[in-house]
Short mmCIF file of C-alpha atoms and ligand atoms in Angstrom, two decimals:
data_model
loop_
_atom_site.label_atom_id
_atom_site.label_comp_id
_atom_site.label_asym_id
_atom_site.label_seq_id
_atom_site.Cartn_x
_atom_site.Cartn_y
_atom_site.Cartn_z
CA UNK A 313 0.00 0.00 0.00
CA UNK A 314 2.72 2.46 1.10
CA UNK A 315 4.90 1.16 -1.72
CA UNK A 316 2.11 1.93 -4.19
CA UNK A 317 1.69 5.39 -2.75
CA UNK A 318 5.43 5.98 -3.12
CA UNK A 319 5.30 4.94 -6.78
CA UNK A 320 2.42 7.33 -7.38
CA UNK A 321 4.34 10.12 -5.66
CA UNK A 322 7.40 9.52 -7.87
CA UNK A 323 5.18 9.53 -10.98
CA UNK A 324 3.48 12.72 -9.77
CA UNK A 325 6.88 14.40 -9.32
CA UNK A 326 7.68 13.72 -12.96
CA UNK A 327 4.26 14.57 -14.38
CA UNK A 328 4.06 17.96 -12.68
CA UNK A 329 7.69 19.03 -13.14
CA UNK A 330 9.08 18.48 -9.64
CA UNK A 331 11.79 15.84 -10.25
CA UNK A 332 13.01 14.10 -13.42
CA UNK A 333 15.48 11.23 -13.73
CA UNK A 334 18.76 12.78 -14.85
CA UNK A 335 19.92 12.26 -18.47
CA UNK A 336 16.63 10.53 -19.24
CA UNK A 337 17.08 10.64 -23.03
CA UNK A 338 20.09 8.35 -22.47
CA UNK A 339 18.05 6.08 -20.15
CA UNK A 340 19.09 7.93 -17.01
CA UNK A 341 22.08 7.92 -14.66
CA UNK A 342 21.72 5.94 -11.44
CA UNK A 343 21.31 7.97 -8.27
CA UNK A 344 21.21 11.35 -10.03
CA UNK A 345 18.07 13.47 -10.50
CA UNK A 346 17.13 16.85 -12.00
CA UNK A 347 14.69 19.27 -10.39
CA UNK A 348 12.04 20.62 -12.78
CA UNK A 349 10.28 24.02 -12.79
CA UNK A 350 8.11 23.23 -9.74
CA UNK A 351 10.88 21.28 -7.98
CA UNK A 352 13.40 24.08 -8.16
CA UNK A 353 10.90 26.50 -6.60
CA UNK A 354 10.05 24.13 -3.74
CA UNK A 355 13.72 23.35 -3.18
CA UNK A 356 14.64 27.05 -3.13
CA UNK A 357 11.87 27.70 -0.61
CA UNK A 358 13.14 24.87 1.63
CA UNK A 359 16.64 26.33 1.43
CA UNK A 360 15.30 29.78 2.23
CA UNK A 361 13.38 28.39 5.22
CA UNK A 362 16.58 26.79 6.55
CA UNK A 363 18.80 29.80 5.81
CA UNK A 364 16.46 32.27 7.45
CA UNK A 365 15.92 30.02 10.48
CA UNK A 366 19.66 29.55 10.95
CA UNK A 367 21.36 32.75 9.73
CA UNK A 368 18.68 35.47 9.80
CA UNK A 369 17.21 34.34 13.14
CA UNK A 370 20.57 33.97 14.93
CA UNK A 371 22.85 36.95 15.43
CA UNK A 372 25.67 34.55 16.15
CA UNK A 373 25.40 32.44 12.97
CA UNK A 374 26.90 33.64 9.69
CA UNK A 375 26.84 32.20 6.18
CA UNK A 376 29.51 30.83 3.85
CA UNK A 377 29.71 29.49 0.31
CA UNK A 378 32.98 27.57 -0.01
CA UNK A 379 34.21 25.86 -3.17
CA UNK A 380 33.42 22.24 -3.99
CA UNK A 381 37.05 21.56 -4.91
CA UNK A 382 39.40 21.76 -1.97
CA UNK A 383 43.02 20.88 -1.26
CA UNK A 384 43.26 17.06 -1.26
CA UNK A 385 44.94 17.02 2.16
CA UNK A 386 41.68 18.29 3.65
CA UNK A 387 40.19 14.84 3.08
CA UNK A 388 43.23 13.16 4.61
CA UNK A 389 42.92 15.33 7.74
CA UNK A 390 39.15 14.87 7.98
CA UNK A 391 39.53 11.08 7.90
CA UNK A 392 37.56 10.67 4.69
CA UNK A 393 40.48 9.16 2.74
CA UNK A 394 40.99 6.42 5.33
CA UNK A 395 37.64 5.97 7.00
CA UNK A 396 34.79 7.09 4.72
CA UNK A 397 33.94 3.58 3.61
CA UNK A 398 30.92 1.33 3.30
CA UNK A 399 31.19 -2.47 3.48
CA UNK A 400 30.54 -3.87 0.02
CA UNK A 401 29.67 -7.40 -1.08
CA UNK A 402 29.10 -8.79 -4.60
CA UNK A 403 26.87 -11.67 -5.53
CA UNK A 404 28.92 -13.95 -7.79
CA UNK A 405 25.88 -15.28 -9.67
CA UNK A 406 23.77 -12.17 -10.21
CA UNK A 407 26.90 -9.92 -10.41
CA UNK A 408 24.94 -7.41 -8.32
CA UNK A 409 26.62 -5.24 -5.70
CA UNK A 410 25.18 -4.63 -2.23
CA UNK A 411 26.00 -2.80 0.97
CA UNK A 412 26.64 -5.65 3.38
CA UNK A 413 25.30 -3.75 6.41
CA UNK A 414 22.08 -2.92 4.54
CA UNK A 415 21.55 -6.60 3.68
CA UNK A 416 21.93 -7.50 7.36
CA UNK A 417 19.68 -4.64 8.49
CA UNK A 418 17.04 -6.03 6.09
CA UNK A 419 17.24 -9.37 7.93
CA UNK A 420 16.90 -7.59 11.29
CA UNK A 421 13.76 -5.85 9.98
CA UNK A 422 12.37 -9.25 8.95
CA UNK A 423 12.97 -10.66 12.48
CA UNK A 424 11.20 -7.69 14.06
CA UNK A 425 8.44 -8.03 11.45
CA UNK A 426 7.88 -11.67 12.47
CA UNK A 427 7.54 -10.64 16.13
CA UNK A 428 5.01 -7.96 15.13
CA UNK A 429 3.01 -10.53 13.13
CA UNK A 430 2.75 -12.77 16.23
CA UNK A 431 1.47 -9.79 18.23
CA UNK A 432 -1.08 -8.90 15.54
CA UNK A 433 -2.32 -12.49 15.31
CA UNK A 434 -2.73 -12.73 19.08
CA UNK A 435 -4.50 -9.36 19.22
CA UNK A 436 -7.04 -10.67 16.70
CA UNK A 437 -7.43 -13.99 18.54
CA UNK A 438 -7.94 -12.52 22.03
CA UNK A 439 -9.88 -9.40 21.05
CA UNK A 440 -10.66 -6.90 23.81
CA UNK A 441 -9.03 -8.96 26.55
CA UNK A 442 -5.60 -8.87 24.84
CA UNK A 443 -2.79 -7.65 27.10
CA UNK A 444 -0.13 -6.62 24.53
CA UNK A 445 2.57 -5.74 27.05
CA UNK A 446 2.31 -9.08 28.83
CA UNK A 447 2.23 -10.95 25.51
CA UNK A 448 5.40 -9.21 24.30
CA UNK A 449 7.16 -10.01 27.58
CA UNK A 450 6.19 -13.68 27.78
CA UNK A 451 5.44 -15.18 24.37
CA UNK A 452 8.42 -17.44 23.53
CA UNK A 453 8.29 -16.78 19.77
CA UNK A 454 8.12 -13.01 20.16
CA UNK A 455 10.97 -13.15 22.67
CA UNK A 456 13.06 -15.33 20.37
CA UNK A 457 12.63 -13.07 17.31
CA UNK A 458 13.24 -9.81 19.17
CA UNK A 459 16.27 -11.17 21.05
CA UNK A 460 17.78 -12.46 17.83
CA UNK A 461 17.26 -9.05 16.19
CA UNK A 462 18.95 -7.30 19.13
CA UNK A 463 21.91 -9.74 19.08
CA UNK A 464 22.50 -9.34 15.34
CA UNK A 465 22.17 -5.55 15.57
CA UNK A 466 24.79 -5.42 18.34
CA UNK A 467 27.14 -7.78 16.53
CA UNK A 468 26.85 -5.72 13.32
CA UNK A 469 27.52 -2.44 15.18
CA UNK A 470 30.65 -3.98 16.78
CA UNK A 471 31.93 -5.37 13.49
CA UNK A 472 31.40 -2.03 11.74
CA UNK A 473 33.16 -0.17 14.52
CA UNK A 474 36.13 -2.53 14.46
CA UNK A 475 36.04 -2.69 10.64
CA UNK A 476 35.86 -6.46 10.98
CA UNK A 477 34.82 -7.37 7.42
CA UNK A 478 35.28 -11.10 8.08
CA UNK A 479 32.65 -11.03 10.82
CA UNK A 480 30.22 -9.08 8.62
CA UNK A 481 30.62 -11.82 6.00
CA UNK A 482 30.14 -14.46 8.74
CA UNK A 483 26.82 -12.82 9.75
CA UNK A 484 25.63 -12.94 6.11
CA UNK A 485 26.56 -16.63 5.88
CA UNK A 486 25.10 -17.61 9.27
CA UNK A 487 21.79 -15.86 8.57
CA UNK A 488 21.80 -17.45 5.10
CA UNK A 489 21.02 -14.09 3.51
CA UNK A 490 20.17 -14.40 -0.18
CA UNK A 491 20.42 -11.87 -3.01
CA UNK A 492 16.90 -10.29 -2.85
CA UNK A 493 16.47 -10.52 -6.63
CA UNK A 494 18.11 -13.82 -7.66
CA UNK A 495 17.93 -15.78 -4.38
CA UNK A 496 21.62 -16.77 -4.72
CA UNK A 497 23.77 -17.10 -1.58
CA UNK A 498 27.03 -17.14 -3.51
CA UNK A 499 28.77 -14.06 -2.03
CA UNK A 500 32.28 -12.64 -2.39
CA UNK A 501 34.17 -11.55 0.73
CA UNK A 502 33.06 -8.24 2.23
CA UNK A 503 35.45 -5.38 1.54
CA UNK A 504 35.65 -1.66 2.28
CA UNK A 505 34.64 0.75 -0.49
CA UNK A 506 35.58 4.45 -0.32
CA UNK A 507 32.64 6.70 -1.13
CA UNK A 508 34.54 9.72 -2.44
CA UNK A 509 34.52 10.55 -6.13
CA UNK A 510 37.91 11.63 -7.42
CA UNK A 511 39.01 13.70 -10.37
CA UNK A 512 42.27 15.14 -11.66
CA UNK A 513 43.65 18.67 -11.82
CA UNK A 514 44.52 19.53 -15.42
CA UNK A 515 48.08 20.69 -14.86
CA UNK A 516 49.39 18.11 -12.35
CA UNK A 517 49.60 14.41 -13.17
CA UNK A 518 49.46 11.42 -10.79
CA UNK A 519 48.52 11.27 -7.10
CA UNK A 520 49.55 14.87 -6.45
CA UNK A 521 46.90 16.24 -8.79
CA UNK A 522 44.15 13.98 -7.43
CA UNK A 523 41.17 15.96 -6.19
CA UNK A 524 37.95 14.80 -4.53
CA UNK A 525 34.43 16.06 -4.98
CA UNK A 526 33.46 17.01 -1.43
CA UNK A 527 31.41 14.33 0.34
CA UNK A 528 30.16 16.91 2.91
CA UNK A 529 30.08 20.70 2.95
CA UNK A 530 31.30 20.81 6.57
CA UNK A 531 35.02 20.76 5.76
CA UNK A 532 34.73 24.05 3.83
CA UNK A 533 33.47 25.56 7.09
CA UNK A 534 36.25 24.09 9.23
CA UNK A 535 39.10 25.31 7.03
CA UNK A 536 37.52 28.79 6.93
CA UNK A 537 37.01 28.96 10.70
CA UNK A 538 39.78 31.50 11.36
CA UNK A 539 38.93 33.61 8.28
CA UNK A 540 35.29 33.90 9.27
CA UNK A 541 35.96 34.45 12.97
CA UNK A 542 38.46 37.23 12.28
CA UNK A 543 36.45 39.00 9.59
CA UNK A 544 33.15 38.92 11.48
CA UNK A 545 34.66 39.29 14.99
CA UNK A 546 32.20 36.69 16.23
CA UNK A 547 32.75 35.46 19.77
CA UNK A 548 32.33 31.86 20.81
CA UNK A 549 29.72 30.39 20.87
CA UNK A 550 28.99 31.11 17.20
CA UNK A 551 28.10 29.19 14.07
CA UNK A 552 28.83 29.08 10.35
CA UNK A 553 26.12 27.87 7.97
CA UNK A 554 26.45 26.65 4.43
CA UNK A 555 24.22 25.15 1.73
CA UNK A 556 25.85 23.28 -1.10
CA UNK A 557 26.31 20.21 -3.23
CA UNK A 558 27.98 17.07 -1.88
CA UNK A 559 28.91 13.89 -3.75
CA UNK A 560 29.08 10.28 -2.60
CA UNK A 561 29.67 7.21 -4.69
CA UNK A 562 26.87 5.32 -2.95
CA UNK A 563 27.07 1.56 -3.62
CA UNK A 564 23.34 1.30 -3.94
CA UNK A 565 21.57 4.58 -4.70
CA UNK A 566 17.83 4.02 -4.34
CA UNK A 567 14.52 5.15 -2.98
CA UNK A 568 14.33 8.03 -5.44
CA UNK A 569 15.96 11.20 -4.08
CA UNK A 570 16.49 9.66 -0.63
CA UNK A 571 19.96 8.32 -1.46
CA UNK A 572 21.65 10.07 -4.35
CA UNK A 573 25.19 10.28 -5.66
CA UNK A 574 24.95 14.06 -6.09
CA UNK A 575 22.89 15.83 -3.47
CA UNK A 576 22.66 19.00 -1.46
CA UNK A 577 23.35 19.57 2.22
CA UNK A 578 22.37 22.37 4.60
CA UNK A 579 25.01 22.26 7.33
CA UNK A 580 25.84 24.41 10.33
CA UNK A 581 28.91 24.07 12.52
CA UNK A 582 28.49 25.65 15.94
CA UNK A 583 31.82 26.42 17.67
CA UNK A 584 31.74 26.21 21.46
CA UNK A 585 34.02 26.28 24.49
CA UNK A 586 35.37 22.77 25.29
CA UNK A 587 33.33 21.14 28.03
CA UNK A 588 30.10 22.93 27.00
CA UNK A 589 29.47 20.81 23.90
CA UNK A 590 26.88 18.46 25.40
CA UNK A 591 24.81 21.39 26.61
CA UNK A 592 24.85 22.86 23.06
CA UNK A 593 24.21 19.45 21.54
CA UNK A 594 20.98 19.20 23.56
CA UNK A 595 19.99 22.78 22.63
CA UNK A 596 20.52 22.15 18.93
CA UNK A 597 18.57 18.88 19.08
CA UNK A 598 15.63 20.81 20.47
CA UNK A 599 15.91 23.73 18.01
CA UNK A 600 16.23 21.51 14.98
CA UNK A 601 13.26 19.37 15.98
CA UNK A 602 11.17 22.53 16.42
CA UNK A 603 12.21 23.63 12.90
CA UNK A 604 10.98 20.33 11.46
CA UNK A 605 7.77 20.35 13.50
CA UNK A 606 6.78 23.75 12.07
CA UNK A 607 6.24 22.05 8.69
CA UNK A 608 5.78 18.34 9.55
CA UNK A 609 3.39 16.61 11.99
CA UNK A 610 5.12 15.57 15.23
CA UNK A 611 4.08 11.91 14.91
CA UNK A 612 6.09 11.60 11.69
CA UNK A 613 9.33 12.66 13.38
CA UNK A 614 11.52 11.02 15.99
CA UNK A 615 15.08 11.00 17.31
CA UNK A 616 17.28 7.93 16.90
CA UNK A 617 20.62 7.83 18.70
CA UNK A 618 23.52 6.39 16.69
CA UNK A 619 24.66 2.91 17.72
CA UNK A 620 27.85 3.33 15.74
CA UNK A 621 29.56 6.74 16.10
CA UNK A 622 31.44 8.26 13.15
CA UNK A 623 35.17 8.68 13.61
CA UNK A 624 34.80 12.37 14.55
CA UNK A 625 31.85 12.25 16.99
CA UNK A 626 31.39 11.79 20.74
CA UNK A 627 27.58 11.92 20.47
CA UNK A 628 25.25 11.69 17.49
CA UNK A 629 21.56 11.49 16.83
CA UNK A 630 19.40 11.38 13.72
CA UNK A 631 16.12 13.16 13.23
CA UNK A 632 14.12 10.48 11.47
CA UNK A 633 11.05 11.03 9.30
CA UNK A 634 8.37 8.48 8.53
CA UNK A 635 9.04 8.17 4.78
CA UNK A 636 6.71 5.95 2.68
CA UNK A 637 9.37 3.23 3.21
CA UNK A 638 9.55 3.66 6.99
CA UNK A 639 11.34 5.86 9.55
CA UNK A 640 14.72 6.89 8.09
CA UNK A 641 17.37 9.56 8.68
CA UNK A 642 16.43 13.07 7.61
CA UNK A 643 19.02 15.06 9.56
CA UNK A 644 22.14 14.25 11.56
CA UNK A 645 23.17 16.16 14.68
CA UNK A 646 26.71 15.43 15.83
CA UNK A 647 28.97 16.56 18.61
CA UNK A 648 32.22 16.54 16.58
CA UNK A 649 34.59 17.47 19.44
CA UNK A 650 37.73 19.35 18.28
CA UNK A 651 38.55 16.52 15.86
CA UNK A 652 38.37 18.46 12.59
CA UNK A 653 39.98 21.74 13.65
CA UNK A 654 42.81 19.85 15.43
CA UNK A 655 43.42 17.55 12.47
CA UNK A 656 43.60 20.47 10.01
CA UNK A 657 45.91 22.30 12.36
CA UNK A 658 48.20 19.25 12.70
CA UNK A 659 48.37 18.42 9.01
CA UNK A 660 48.65 22.00 7.70
CA UNK A 661 51.03 23.14 10.44
CA UNK A 662 48.86 26.29 10.90
CA UNK A 663 47.50 27.22 14.30
CA UNK A 664 43.69 27.08 14.37
CA UNK A 665 42.68 28.31 17.81
CA UNK A 666 40.45 30.89 19.41
CA UNK A 667 41.33 33.35 22.15
CA UNK A 668 38.49 33.47 24.63
CA UNK A 669 38.57 36.88 26.33
CA UNK A 670 36.10 35.78 29.01
CA UNK A 671 38.45 33.17 30.46
CA UNK A 672 41.68 34.59 29.03
CA UNK A 673 42.59 31.33 27.28
CA UNK A 674 43.52 30.05 23.84
CA UNK A 675 41.85 26.79 22.84
CA UNK A 676 40.68 24.70 19.89
CA UNK A 677 36.88 25.10 19.86
CA UNK A 678 34.57 22.11 20.06
CA UNK A 679 31.89 21.73 17.42
CA UNK A 680 28.22 20.80 17.37
CA UNK A 681 27.01 20.17 13.85
CA UNK A 682 23.53 20.10 12.38
CA UNK A 683 23.34 18.59 8.89
CA UNK A 684 20.16 18.10 6.90
CA UNK A 685 19.92 16.88 3.32
CA UNK A 686 17.99 19.32 1.17
CA UNK A 687 16.75 16.52 -1.10
CA UNK A 688 15.59 14.38 1.83
CA UNK A 689 13.81 17.41 3.26
CA UNK A 690 12.16 17.86 -0.14
CA UNK A 691 11.05 14.22 -0.15
CA UNK A 692 9.74 14.38 3.41
CA UNK A 693 7.81 17.60 2.72
CA UNK A 694 6.32 16.21 -0.49
CA UNK A 695 5.40 12.79 0.88
CA UNK A 696 3.73 14.42 3.87
CA UNK A 697 1.83 16.84 1.61
CA UNK A 698 0.67 14.33 -1.03
CA UNK A 699 -3.02 13.43 -0.70
CA UNK A 700 -5.54 11.77 -3.01
CA UNK A 701 -9.13 12.56 -2.16
CA UNK A 702 -12.76 12.76 -3.26
CA UNK A 703 -14.08 16.25 -3.91
CA UNK A 704 -17.54 16.73 -2.33
CA UNK A 705 -20.32 17.63 -4.78
CA UNK A 706 -18.06 17.35 -7.86
CA UNK A 707 -18.88 15.18 -10.88
CA UNK A 708 -16.94 12.97 -13.29
CA UNK A 709 -13.22 13.61 -13.77
CA UNK A 710 -13.29 16.52 -11.35
CA UNK A 711 -14.63 14.41 -8.49
CA UNK A 712 -11.14 13.22 -7.48
CA UNK A 713 -8.15 15.35 -6.81
CA UNK A 714 -4.50 15.01 -5.94
CA UNK A 715 -3.58 17.84 -3.65
CA UNK A 716 -0.21 18.83 -2.22
CA UNK A 717 -0.95 20.21 1.21
CA UNK A 718 2.30 22.16 1.39
CA UNK A 719 2.90 24.90 3.94
CA UNK A 720 1.84 27.97 1.88
CA UNK A 721 5.24 29.62 2.26
CA UNK A 722 6.97 26.56 0.79
CA UNK A 723 4.56 26.10 -2.14
CA UNK A 724 6.20 26.70 -5.55
CA UNK A 725 3.38 28.91 -6.86
CA UNK A 726 1.64 31.13 -4.33
CA UNK A 727 -1.38 32.18 -6.34
CA UNK A 728 -3.10 31.35 -9.64
CA UNK A 729 -5.16 33.89 -11.56
CA UNK A 730 -8.03 32.37 -13.51
CA UNK A 731 -10.56 34.25 -15.67
CA UNK A 732 -13.80 32.27 -15.48
CA UNK A 733 -14.06 32.17 -19.29
CA UNK A 734 -11.40 32.95 -21.86
CA UNK A 735 -13.44 34.44 -24.69
CA UNK A 736 -14.58 37.62 -22.96
CA UNK A 737 -12.02 40.34 -23.60
CA UNK A 738 -13.06 42.40 -20.62
CA UNK A 739 -12.62 39.47 -18.23
CA UNK A 740 -9.29 38.41 -19.66
CA UNK A 741 -7.99 42.01 -19.57
CA UNK A 742 -8.98 42.30 -15.91
CA UNK A 743 -7.39 38.95 -15.08
CA UNK A 744 -4.13 40.02 -16.77
CA UNK A 745 -4.21 43.24 -14.77
CA UNK A 746 -4.57 41.30 -11.49
CA UNK A 747 -1.83 38.89 -12.55
CA UNK A 748 0.57 41.74 -13.43
CA UNK A 749 -0.04 43.26 -10.03
CA UNK A 750 0.48 39.98 -8.13
CA UNK A 751 3.61 38.88 -9.99
CA UNK A 752 5.54 41.79 -8.48
CA UNK A 753 5.21 40.04 -5.14
CA UNK A 754 4.97 36.27 -5.68
CA UNK A 755 5.43 33.53 -8.20
CA UNK A 756 1.96 33.31 -9.77
CA UNK A 757 0.44 31.44 -12.69
CA UNK A 758 -2.08 32.76 -15.19
CA UNK A 759 -4.32 30.03 -16.63
CA UNK A 760 -7.33 30.40 -18.91
CA UNK A 761 -7.38 26.99 -20.58
CA UNK A 762 -10.09 24.35 -19.79
CA UNK A 763 -13.05 24.43 -17.43
CA UNK A 764 -12.51 26.11 -14.07
CA UNK A 765 -12.74 22.77 -12.16
CA UNK A 766 -9.92 21.31 -14.25
CA UNK A 767 -7.81 24.41 -13.63
CA UNK A 768 -8.35 24.12 -9.87
CA UNK A 769 -7.20 20.47 -10.04
CA UNK A 770 -4.00 21.51 -11.84
CA UNK A 771 -3.22 24.04 -9.12
CA UNK A 772 -4.09 21.57 -6.34
CA UNK A 773 -1.66 19.09 -7.87
CA UNK A 774 1.25 21.51 -7.53
CA UNK A 775 0.13 22.75 -4.11
CA UNK A 776 -0.85 26.33 -5.02
CA UNK A 777 -2.47 27.67 -1.83
CA UNK A 778 -4.68 30.33 -3.47
CA UNK A 779 -6.64 30.64 -6.71
CA UNK A 780 -8.10 34.02 -7.62
CA UNK A 781 -11.00 33.84 -10.06
CA UNK A 782 -12.11 36.77 -12.18
CA UNK A 783 -15.80 36.55 -13.09
CA UNK A 784 -18.60 38.79 -14.35
CA UNK A 785 -19.09 40.38 -10.95
CA UNK A 786 -15.43 41.51 -11.06
CA UNK A 787 -16.26 43.83 -13.93
CA UNK A 788 -19.14 45.34 -12.01
CA UNK A 789 -17.51 45.92 -8.62
CA UNK A 790 -13.77 45.07 -8.73
CA UNK A 791 -14.12 42.00 -6.53
CA UNK A 792 -12.79 38.48 -7.13
CA UNK A 793 -13.19 35.10 -5.47
CA UNK A 794 -10.23 33.67 -3.61
CA UNK A 795 -10.23 29.89 -3.16
CA UNK A 796 -8.20 28.22 -0.44
CA UNK A 797 -6.55 24.96 -1.54
CA UNK A 798 -7.19 22.68 1.46
CA UNK A 799 -10.73 23.64 2.43
CA UNK A 800 -11.67 24.61 -1.18
CA UNK A 801 -13.64 27.43 0.47
CA UNK A 802 -14.18 30.55 -1.64
CA UNK A 803 -14.50 34.11 -0.37
CA UNK A 804 -15.35 37.26 -2.26
CA UNK A 805 -12.80 40.01 -1.71
CA UNK A 806 -11.87 43.33 -3.27
CA UNK A 807 -9.04 43.27 -5.85
CA UNK A 808 -7.19 45.82 -3.74
CA UNK A 809 -7.03 43.23 -0.91
CA UNK A 810 -5.56 40.33 -2.89
CA UNK A 811 -1.85 41.16 -2.48
CA UNK A 812 -2.17 41.77 1.25
CA UNK A 813 -4.15 38.59 1.91
CA UNK A 814 -1.91 36.31 -0.14
CA UNK A 815 1.21 37.93 1.30
CA UNK A 816 0.07 37.53 4.90
CA UNK A 817 -0.96 33.90 4.44
CA UNK A 818 2.10 32.79 2.49
CA UNK A 819 4.63 34.69 4.58
CA UNK A 820 7.54 32.54 5.74
CA UNK A 821 7.41 34.39 9.05
CA UNK A 822 4.37 32.18 9.85
CA UNK A 823 6.54 29.07 10.04
CA UNK A 824 9.70 30.80 11.29
CA UNK A 825 7.82 32.07 14.31
N1 GAP B 1548 28.67 16.56 7.81
C1 GAP B 1548 28.01 15.44 8.38
C2 GAP B 1548 27.40 14.56 7.41
O1 GAP B 1548 27.62 14.71 6.22
P1 GAP B 1548 25.73 12.56 7.17
O2 GAP B 1548 24.82 11.97 8.21
O3 GAP B 1548 26.60 11.66 6.40
O4 GAP B 1548 26.59 13.64 7.96
C3 GAP B 1548 24.04 14.46 6.60
O5 GAP B 1548 24.86 13.41 6.15
C4 GAP B 1548 22.73 14.49 5.86
O6 GAP B 1548 22.97 14.55 4.47
C5 GAP B 1548 21.89 13.23 6.06
O7 GAP B 1548 21.11 13.32 7.23
C6 GAP B 1548 21.02 13.23 4.81
O8 GAP B 1548 19.91 14.06 4.97
C7 GAP B 1548 21.96 13.84 3.77
N2 GAP B 1548 22.56 12.78 2.94
C8 GAP B 1548 23.64 12.03 3.22
N3 GAP B 1548 23.92 11.18 2.22
C9 GAP B 1548 22.97 11.41 1.27
C10 GAP B 1548 22.71 10.85 -0.03
N4 GAP B 1548 23.49 9.92 -0.56
N5 GAP B 1548 21.64 11.32 -0.72
C11 GAP B 1548 20.85 12.30 -0.21
N6 GAP B 1548 21.06 12.86 0.99
C12 GAP B 1548 22.11 12.43 1.73
#
């Protein structure tokens, strides 16, 4: 059911110009997507929402736009050359490549799924008298499945931490995991695969000229720490925010724009006095969750602590969203210690410290990072907004609609201007006049083709919050109807009020507040 819904959402994205497969005329390029006319507007609005919440709303956070290409030693210092790997396994029969940890996690999900099935069956059998808590705690089958899932999860986390590829392979063999498509259990050994894309500088050959496409935007912030601090005279605690492309050679890129090889990150590094990082980590967890909750229902969001910390972190949590394929990471919040600044200082030989006038001390700041994928945010916003519904009192083709219930300030088009008929010069002239006035303030669409019901459906499908209709009464008294997308309610208002009303209701301040 959810899978079907996801397929329809992906098809909708293409049909209405949100997201296209990249290079489609050449049959596409795996894990790469292009944003169409509606997609680019929604994405820009998401970026604006983030930027304003982080930079505009915080006096102590400033912006940066660092280059994608950076000195190759940056990736040595950051640990990405040696430790930015995923465990990879090939199936010798199907010749397909998999992430070994993802295969095992799939098995863990199956074990938990079996336990849930037992609970569901018992709930049906016992009806009202069913005591779920007691059943979970005592039923031998439920206990066996859940314990097994916990054991495998722990063993996988340990093996990943210790980079014990042999044990990861042993888990695959012991659980008799098969290639999901071919059913073959004929696996190669598990080996580490570095996720960075590399390229070559034109004028330097060999290893020395090897460059990487950045796998995270964060390093551009770290290496600019002293520049930004000195030029802005910010005092700790302060943050640097950046939005930009990142690249990862994902072994398996799937689930549409959830896991891509080229994607965009919105990252903020918050520099703090050593010893205060956990306090700031908690504060940023809270602030970031509030940012998500302003545009997403609370029940679709949750925190998930990391079992397996990245090489730079002493605490890490994901904000997960309930995607159509289950709860998955939307944003990562990490306490990154002084790992990055110290490493860059050691490898470059340049001092990267801060003088704290309050305690009269030089130190290497600690860092709390918030990092959210713009594309994942786009997918979460769209999948939450996508609804298929019956339209009361409508007939035939117009009786069903797909509506994107986007927050009005995020919607690509804020207002559509629709003359009720297209062959009345007076009406069309008036509609054009209203449109010309509105387009100074918002992205609007003018549409006169097809019956009015059909035109409303087209606007609903791209999430336009307001439709302004010009009818015969408009010519008499300069009033129009304004239709609200979700309730489909129409009000009659004066033309002179349209800009104010649409502006107030689509203002980003509504969600920023
Ligand atoms: N600087 C820290 C960092 O990069 P991460 O958890 O690897 O941490 C942060 O990535 C966010 O970037 C993720 O929460 C996710 O939203 C997004 N992201 C990571 N890999 C991605 C991919 N292959 N495709 C789309 N988004 C991705």
